[in-house]
CSV table of C-alpha atoms in Angstrom, one decimal:
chain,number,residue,atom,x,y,z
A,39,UNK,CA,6.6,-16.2,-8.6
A,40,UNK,CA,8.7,-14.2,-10.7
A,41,UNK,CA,11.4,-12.0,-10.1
A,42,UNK,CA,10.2,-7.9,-9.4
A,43,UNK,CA,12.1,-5.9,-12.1
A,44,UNK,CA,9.4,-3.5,-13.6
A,45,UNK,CA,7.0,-1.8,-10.8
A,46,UNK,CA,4.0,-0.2,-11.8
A,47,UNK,CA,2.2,2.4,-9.7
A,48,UNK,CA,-1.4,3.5,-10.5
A,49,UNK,CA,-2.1,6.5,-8.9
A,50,UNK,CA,0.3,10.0,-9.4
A,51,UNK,CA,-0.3,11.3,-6.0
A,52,UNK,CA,2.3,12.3,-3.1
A,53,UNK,CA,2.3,8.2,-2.2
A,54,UNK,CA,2.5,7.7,-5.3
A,55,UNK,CA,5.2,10.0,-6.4
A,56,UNK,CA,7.2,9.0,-3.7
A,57,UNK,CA,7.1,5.2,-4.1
A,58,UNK,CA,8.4,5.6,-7.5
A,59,UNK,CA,10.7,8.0,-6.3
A,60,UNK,CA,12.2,5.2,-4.2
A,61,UNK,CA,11.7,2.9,-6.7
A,62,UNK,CA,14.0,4.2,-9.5
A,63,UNK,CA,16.5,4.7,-6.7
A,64,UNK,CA,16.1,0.8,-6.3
A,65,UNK,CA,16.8,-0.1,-9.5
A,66,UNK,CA,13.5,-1.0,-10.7
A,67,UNK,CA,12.0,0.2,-14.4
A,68,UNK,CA,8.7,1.9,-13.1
A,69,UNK,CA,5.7,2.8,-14.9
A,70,UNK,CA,2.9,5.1,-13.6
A,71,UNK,CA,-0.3,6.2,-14.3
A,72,UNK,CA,-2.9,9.1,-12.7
A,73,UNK,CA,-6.6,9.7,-12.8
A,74,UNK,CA,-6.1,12.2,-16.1
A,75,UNK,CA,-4.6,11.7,-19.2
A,76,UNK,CA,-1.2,10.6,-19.9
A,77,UNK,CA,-0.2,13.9,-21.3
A,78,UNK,CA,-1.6,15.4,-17.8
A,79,UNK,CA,0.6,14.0,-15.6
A,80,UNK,CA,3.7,13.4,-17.9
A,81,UNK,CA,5.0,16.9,-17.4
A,82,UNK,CA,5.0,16.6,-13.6
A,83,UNK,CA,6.3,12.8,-13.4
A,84,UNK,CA,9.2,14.0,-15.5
A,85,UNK,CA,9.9,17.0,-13.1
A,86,UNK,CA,9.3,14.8,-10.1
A,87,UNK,CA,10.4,11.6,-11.1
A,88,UNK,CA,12.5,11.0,-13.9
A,89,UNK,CA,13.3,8.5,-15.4
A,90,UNK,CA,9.8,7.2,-14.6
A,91,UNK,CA,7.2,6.2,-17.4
A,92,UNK,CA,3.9,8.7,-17.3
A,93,UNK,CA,1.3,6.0,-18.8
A,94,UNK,CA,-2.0,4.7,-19.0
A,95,UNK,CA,-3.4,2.0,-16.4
A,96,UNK,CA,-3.8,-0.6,-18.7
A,97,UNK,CA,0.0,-0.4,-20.2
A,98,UNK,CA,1.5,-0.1,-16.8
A,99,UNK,CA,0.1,-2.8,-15.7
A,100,UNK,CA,0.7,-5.3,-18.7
A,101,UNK,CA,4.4,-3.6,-18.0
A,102,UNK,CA,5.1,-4.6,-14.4
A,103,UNK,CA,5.8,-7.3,-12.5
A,104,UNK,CA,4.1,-5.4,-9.4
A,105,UNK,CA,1.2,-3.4,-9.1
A,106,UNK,CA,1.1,-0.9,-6.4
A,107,UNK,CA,-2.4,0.8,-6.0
A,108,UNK,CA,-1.8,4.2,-4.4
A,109,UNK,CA,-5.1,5.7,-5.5
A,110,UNK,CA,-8.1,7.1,-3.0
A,111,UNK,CA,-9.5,4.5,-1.8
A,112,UNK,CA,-13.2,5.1,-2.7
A,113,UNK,CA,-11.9,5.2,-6.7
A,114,UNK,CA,-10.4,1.5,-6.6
A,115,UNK,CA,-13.8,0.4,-8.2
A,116,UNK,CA,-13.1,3.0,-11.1
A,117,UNK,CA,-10.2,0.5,-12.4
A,118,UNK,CA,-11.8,-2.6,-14.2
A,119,UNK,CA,-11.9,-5.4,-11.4
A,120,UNK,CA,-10.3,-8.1,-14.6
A,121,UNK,CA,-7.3,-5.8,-15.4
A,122,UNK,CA,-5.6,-6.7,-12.5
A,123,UNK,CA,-6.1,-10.3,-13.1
A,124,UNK,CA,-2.9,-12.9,-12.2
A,125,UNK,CA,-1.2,-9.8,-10.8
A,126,UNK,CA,0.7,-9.3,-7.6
A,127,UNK,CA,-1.0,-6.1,-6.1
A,128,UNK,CA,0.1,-3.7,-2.9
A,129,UNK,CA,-2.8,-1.9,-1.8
A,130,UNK,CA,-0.7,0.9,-0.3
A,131,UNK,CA,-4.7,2.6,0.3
A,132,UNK,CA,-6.2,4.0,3.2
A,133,UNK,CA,-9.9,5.2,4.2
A,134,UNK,CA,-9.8,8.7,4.6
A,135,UNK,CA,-12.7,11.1,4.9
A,136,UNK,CA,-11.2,14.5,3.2
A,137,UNK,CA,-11.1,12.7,0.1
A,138,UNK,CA,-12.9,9.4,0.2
A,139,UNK,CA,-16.3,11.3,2.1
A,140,UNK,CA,-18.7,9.0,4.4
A,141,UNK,CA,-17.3,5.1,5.1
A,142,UNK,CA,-20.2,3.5,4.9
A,143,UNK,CA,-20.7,4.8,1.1
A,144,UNK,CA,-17.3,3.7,0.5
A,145,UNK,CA,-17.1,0.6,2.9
A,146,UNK,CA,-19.3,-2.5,4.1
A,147,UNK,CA,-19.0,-3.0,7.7
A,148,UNK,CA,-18.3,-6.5,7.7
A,149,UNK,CA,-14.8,-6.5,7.0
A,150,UNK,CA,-11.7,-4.7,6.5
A,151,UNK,CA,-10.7,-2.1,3.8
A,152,UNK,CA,-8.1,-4.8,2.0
A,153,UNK,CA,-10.7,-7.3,2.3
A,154,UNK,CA,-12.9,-5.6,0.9
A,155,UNK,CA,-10.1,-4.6,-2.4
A,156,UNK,CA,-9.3,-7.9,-2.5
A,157,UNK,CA,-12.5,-9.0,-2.7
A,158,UNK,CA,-13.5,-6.7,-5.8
A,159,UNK,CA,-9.9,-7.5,-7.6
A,160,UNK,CA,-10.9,-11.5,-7.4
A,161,UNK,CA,-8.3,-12.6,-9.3
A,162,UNK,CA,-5.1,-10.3,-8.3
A,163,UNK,CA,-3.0,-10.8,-5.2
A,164,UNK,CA,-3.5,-8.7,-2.9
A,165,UNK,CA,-1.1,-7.5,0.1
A,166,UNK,CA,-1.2,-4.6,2.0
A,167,UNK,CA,1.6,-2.1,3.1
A,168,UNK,CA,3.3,1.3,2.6
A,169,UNK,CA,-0.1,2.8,4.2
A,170,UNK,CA,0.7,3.2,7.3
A,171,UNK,CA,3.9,5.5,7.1
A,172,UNK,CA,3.6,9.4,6.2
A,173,UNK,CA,4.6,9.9,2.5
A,174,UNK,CA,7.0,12.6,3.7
A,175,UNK,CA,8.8,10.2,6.0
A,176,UNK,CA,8.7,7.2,3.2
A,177,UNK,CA,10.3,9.7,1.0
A,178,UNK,CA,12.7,10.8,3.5
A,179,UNK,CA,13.7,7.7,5.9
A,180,UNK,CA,14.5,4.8,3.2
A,181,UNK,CA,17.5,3.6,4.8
A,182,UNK,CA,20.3,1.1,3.8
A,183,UNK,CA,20.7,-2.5,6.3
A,184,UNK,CA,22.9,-1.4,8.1
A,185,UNK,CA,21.5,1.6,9.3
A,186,UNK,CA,20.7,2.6,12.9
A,187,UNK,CA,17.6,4.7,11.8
A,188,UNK,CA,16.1,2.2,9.2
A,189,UNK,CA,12.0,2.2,9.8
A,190,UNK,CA,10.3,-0.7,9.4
A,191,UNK,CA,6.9,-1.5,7.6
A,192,UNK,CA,4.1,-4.2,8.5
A,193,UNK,CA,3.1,-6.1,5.6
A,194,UNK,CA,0.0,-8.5,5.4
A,195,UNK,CA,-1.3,-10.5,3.1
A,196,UNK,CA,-3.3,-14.4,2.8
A,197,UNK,CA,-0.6,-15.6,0.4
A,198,UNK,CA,2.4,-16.5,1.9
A,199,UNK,CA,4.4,-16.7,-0.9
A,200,UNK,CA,3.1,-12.9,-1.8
A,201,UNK,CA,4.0,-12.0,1.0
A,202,UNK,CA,7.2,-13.1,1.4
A,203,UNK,CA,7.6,-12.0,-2.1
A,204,UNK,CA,6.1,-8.3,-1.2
A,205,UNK,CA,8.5,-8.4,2.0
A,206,UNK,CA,11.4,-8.6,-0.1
A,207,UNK,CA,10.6,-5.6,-2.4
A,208,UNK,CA,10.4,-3.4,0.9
A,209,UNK,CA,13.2,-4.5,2.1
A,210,UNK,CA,15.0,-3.0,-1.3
A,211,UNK,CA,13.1,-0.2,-0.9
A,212,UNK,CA,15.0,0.8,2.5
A,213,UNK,CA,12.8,-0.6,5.2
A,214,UNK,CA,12.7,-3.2,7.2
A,215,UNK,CA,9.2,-5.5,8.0
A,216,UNK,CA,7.1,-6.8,10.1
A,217,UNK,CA,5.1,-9.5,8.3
A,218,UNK,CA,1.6,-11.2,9.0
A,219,UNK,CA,-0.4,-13.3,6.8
A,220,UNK,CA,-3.8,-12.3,7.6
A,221,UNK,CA,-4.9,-9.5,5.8
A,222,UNK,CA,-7.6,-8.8,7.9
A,223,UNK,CA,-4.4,-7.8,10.2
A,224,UNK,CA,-4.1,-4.5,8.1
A,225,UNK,CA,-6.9,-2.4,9.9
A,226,UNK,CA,-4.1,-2.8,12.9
A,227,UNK,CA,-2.7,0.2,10.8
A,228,UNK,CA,-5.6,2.0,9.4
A,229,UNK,CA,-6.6,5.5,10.2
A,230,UNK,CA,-7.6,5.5,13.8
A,231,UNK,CA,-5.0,2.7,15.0
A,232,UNK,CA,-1.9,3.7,17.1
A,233,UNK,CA,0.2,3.0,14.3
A,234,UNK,CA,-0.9,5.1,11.6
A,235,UNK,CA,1.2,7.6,10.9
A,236,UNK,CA,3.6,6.5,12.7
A,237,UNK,CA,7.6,5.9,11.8
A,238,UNK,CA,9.4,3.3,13.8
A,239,UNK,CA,11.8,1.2,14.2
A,240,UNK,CA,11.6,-3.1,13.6
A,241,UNK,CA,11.6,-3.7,17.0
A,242,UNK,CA,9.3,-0.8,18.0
A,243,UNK,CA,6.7,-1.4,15.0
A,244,UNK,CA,6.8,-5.4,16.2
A,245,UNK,CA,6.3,-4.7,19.8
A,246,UNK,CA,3.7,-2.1,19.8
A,247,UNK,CA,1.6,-4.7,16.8
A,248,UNK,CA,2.6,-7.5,19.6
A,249,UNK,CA,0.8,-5.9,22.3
A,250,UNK,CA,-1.7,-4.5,20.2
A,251,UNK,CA,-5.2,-5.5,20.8
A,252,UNK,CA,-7.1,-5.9,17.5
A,253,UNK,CA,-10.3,-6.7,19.2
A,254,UNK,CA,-10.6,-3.9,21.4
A,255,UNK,CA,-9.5,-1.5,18.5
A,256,UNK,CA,-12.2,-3.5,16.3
A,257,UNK,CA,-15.0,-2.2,19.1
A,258,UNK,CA,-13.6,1.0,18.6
A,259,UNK,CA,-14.1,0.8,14.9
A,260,UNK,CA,-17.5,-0.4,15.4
A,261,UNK,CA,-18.6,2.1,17.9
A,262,UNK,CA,-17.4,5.0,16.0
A,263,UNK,CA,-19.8,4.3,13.1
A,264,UNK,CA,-22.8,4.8,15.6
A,265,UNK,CA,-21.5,7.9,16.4
């Protein structure tokens, strides 16, 4: 797998925003693109984020060697399910009622949100994090190494090699990680789960997902549908 060097992030959002925020502060050429038209968003990217490229979906993604969807999660089926074909693909989305309305017109109940993106975006690689960590505190506790404060992020994914791959990029974007490779594993920090919205450290982030008991909180999931 190739080497990240141009990140593209669809979605101009405050998750958004703030990824490519810490992006350019990476090193990496970024691209972005939001729901209007290019000339919509241009004005704010370049107040927000310069240095970033305002652009449409289809050019940031031919552009990057990463794909970071940071888009509402019931709009993922807006993009074309073939343009993210061969691509490496963080799905940094989460289920959230304000803005993605009732689950169950947004989500099957048979498996997990990722799952579920993967599964539409057949031919991408999908891996899942930067969705359980407030966009304020992404923006505001990227950290080097060495630091005493530096947070942590879980990443999952079915790929190994993705993963590993998607690990690394976190790690230059000032966080440490805990890493699965079961993506199923991401609903651990889904709306609802003890560690969304949460910031913490490696070794708090691994012991609380270490003693965290995903088939309980899967019950939980289950039994707040019939409610």
């Amino acid at each position: 797998m190739m080497t990240i060097k141009r990140v593209g992030i669809i979605g101009a959002g405050k998750v958004g925003i703030v990824l490519a925020g810490l992006a350019l502060n990476a090193g990496y050429e970024v691209r972005i693109s939001g729901s209007g038209s290019v000339e919509k968003i241009a004005l704010t990217i370049k107040t927000l984020v310069p240095g970033a490229i305002a652009s449409e979906n289809k050019d940031v993604v031919a552009n990057s060697d990463i794909i970071i969807l940071a888009i509402p999660l019931s709009r993922y089926k807006n993009i074309d399910a073939d343009l993210l074909k061969d691509k490496l693909v963080i799905d940094a989305t989460n289920y959230w009622w304000e803005t993605d309305g009732v689950r169950e017109e947004v989500l099957d109940a048979d498996s997990t949100s990722s799952e579920q993106v993967q599964a539409y975006f057949k031919h991408a690689t999908i891996v899942k994090t930067f969705n359980h960590m407030g966009y304020h505190n992404l923006q505001e506790e990227a950290a080097s190494k060495n630091s005493s404060k530096r947070k942590a992020l879980f990443v999952t994914g079915n790929n190994h090699e993705a993963v590993d791959k998607v690990a690394q990029f976190v790690e230059s974007m000032g966080f440490d990680q805990v890493v699965h490779y079961n993506l199923a594993d991401g609903i651990m920090t889904e709306p609802g789960s003890p560690l969304f919205g949460a910031s913490l450290t490696y070794q708090d982030l691994k012991q609380t997902i270490d003693h965290f008991d995903q088939t309980e909180f899967g019950k939980k999931i289950a039994a707040s549908k019939l409610n």
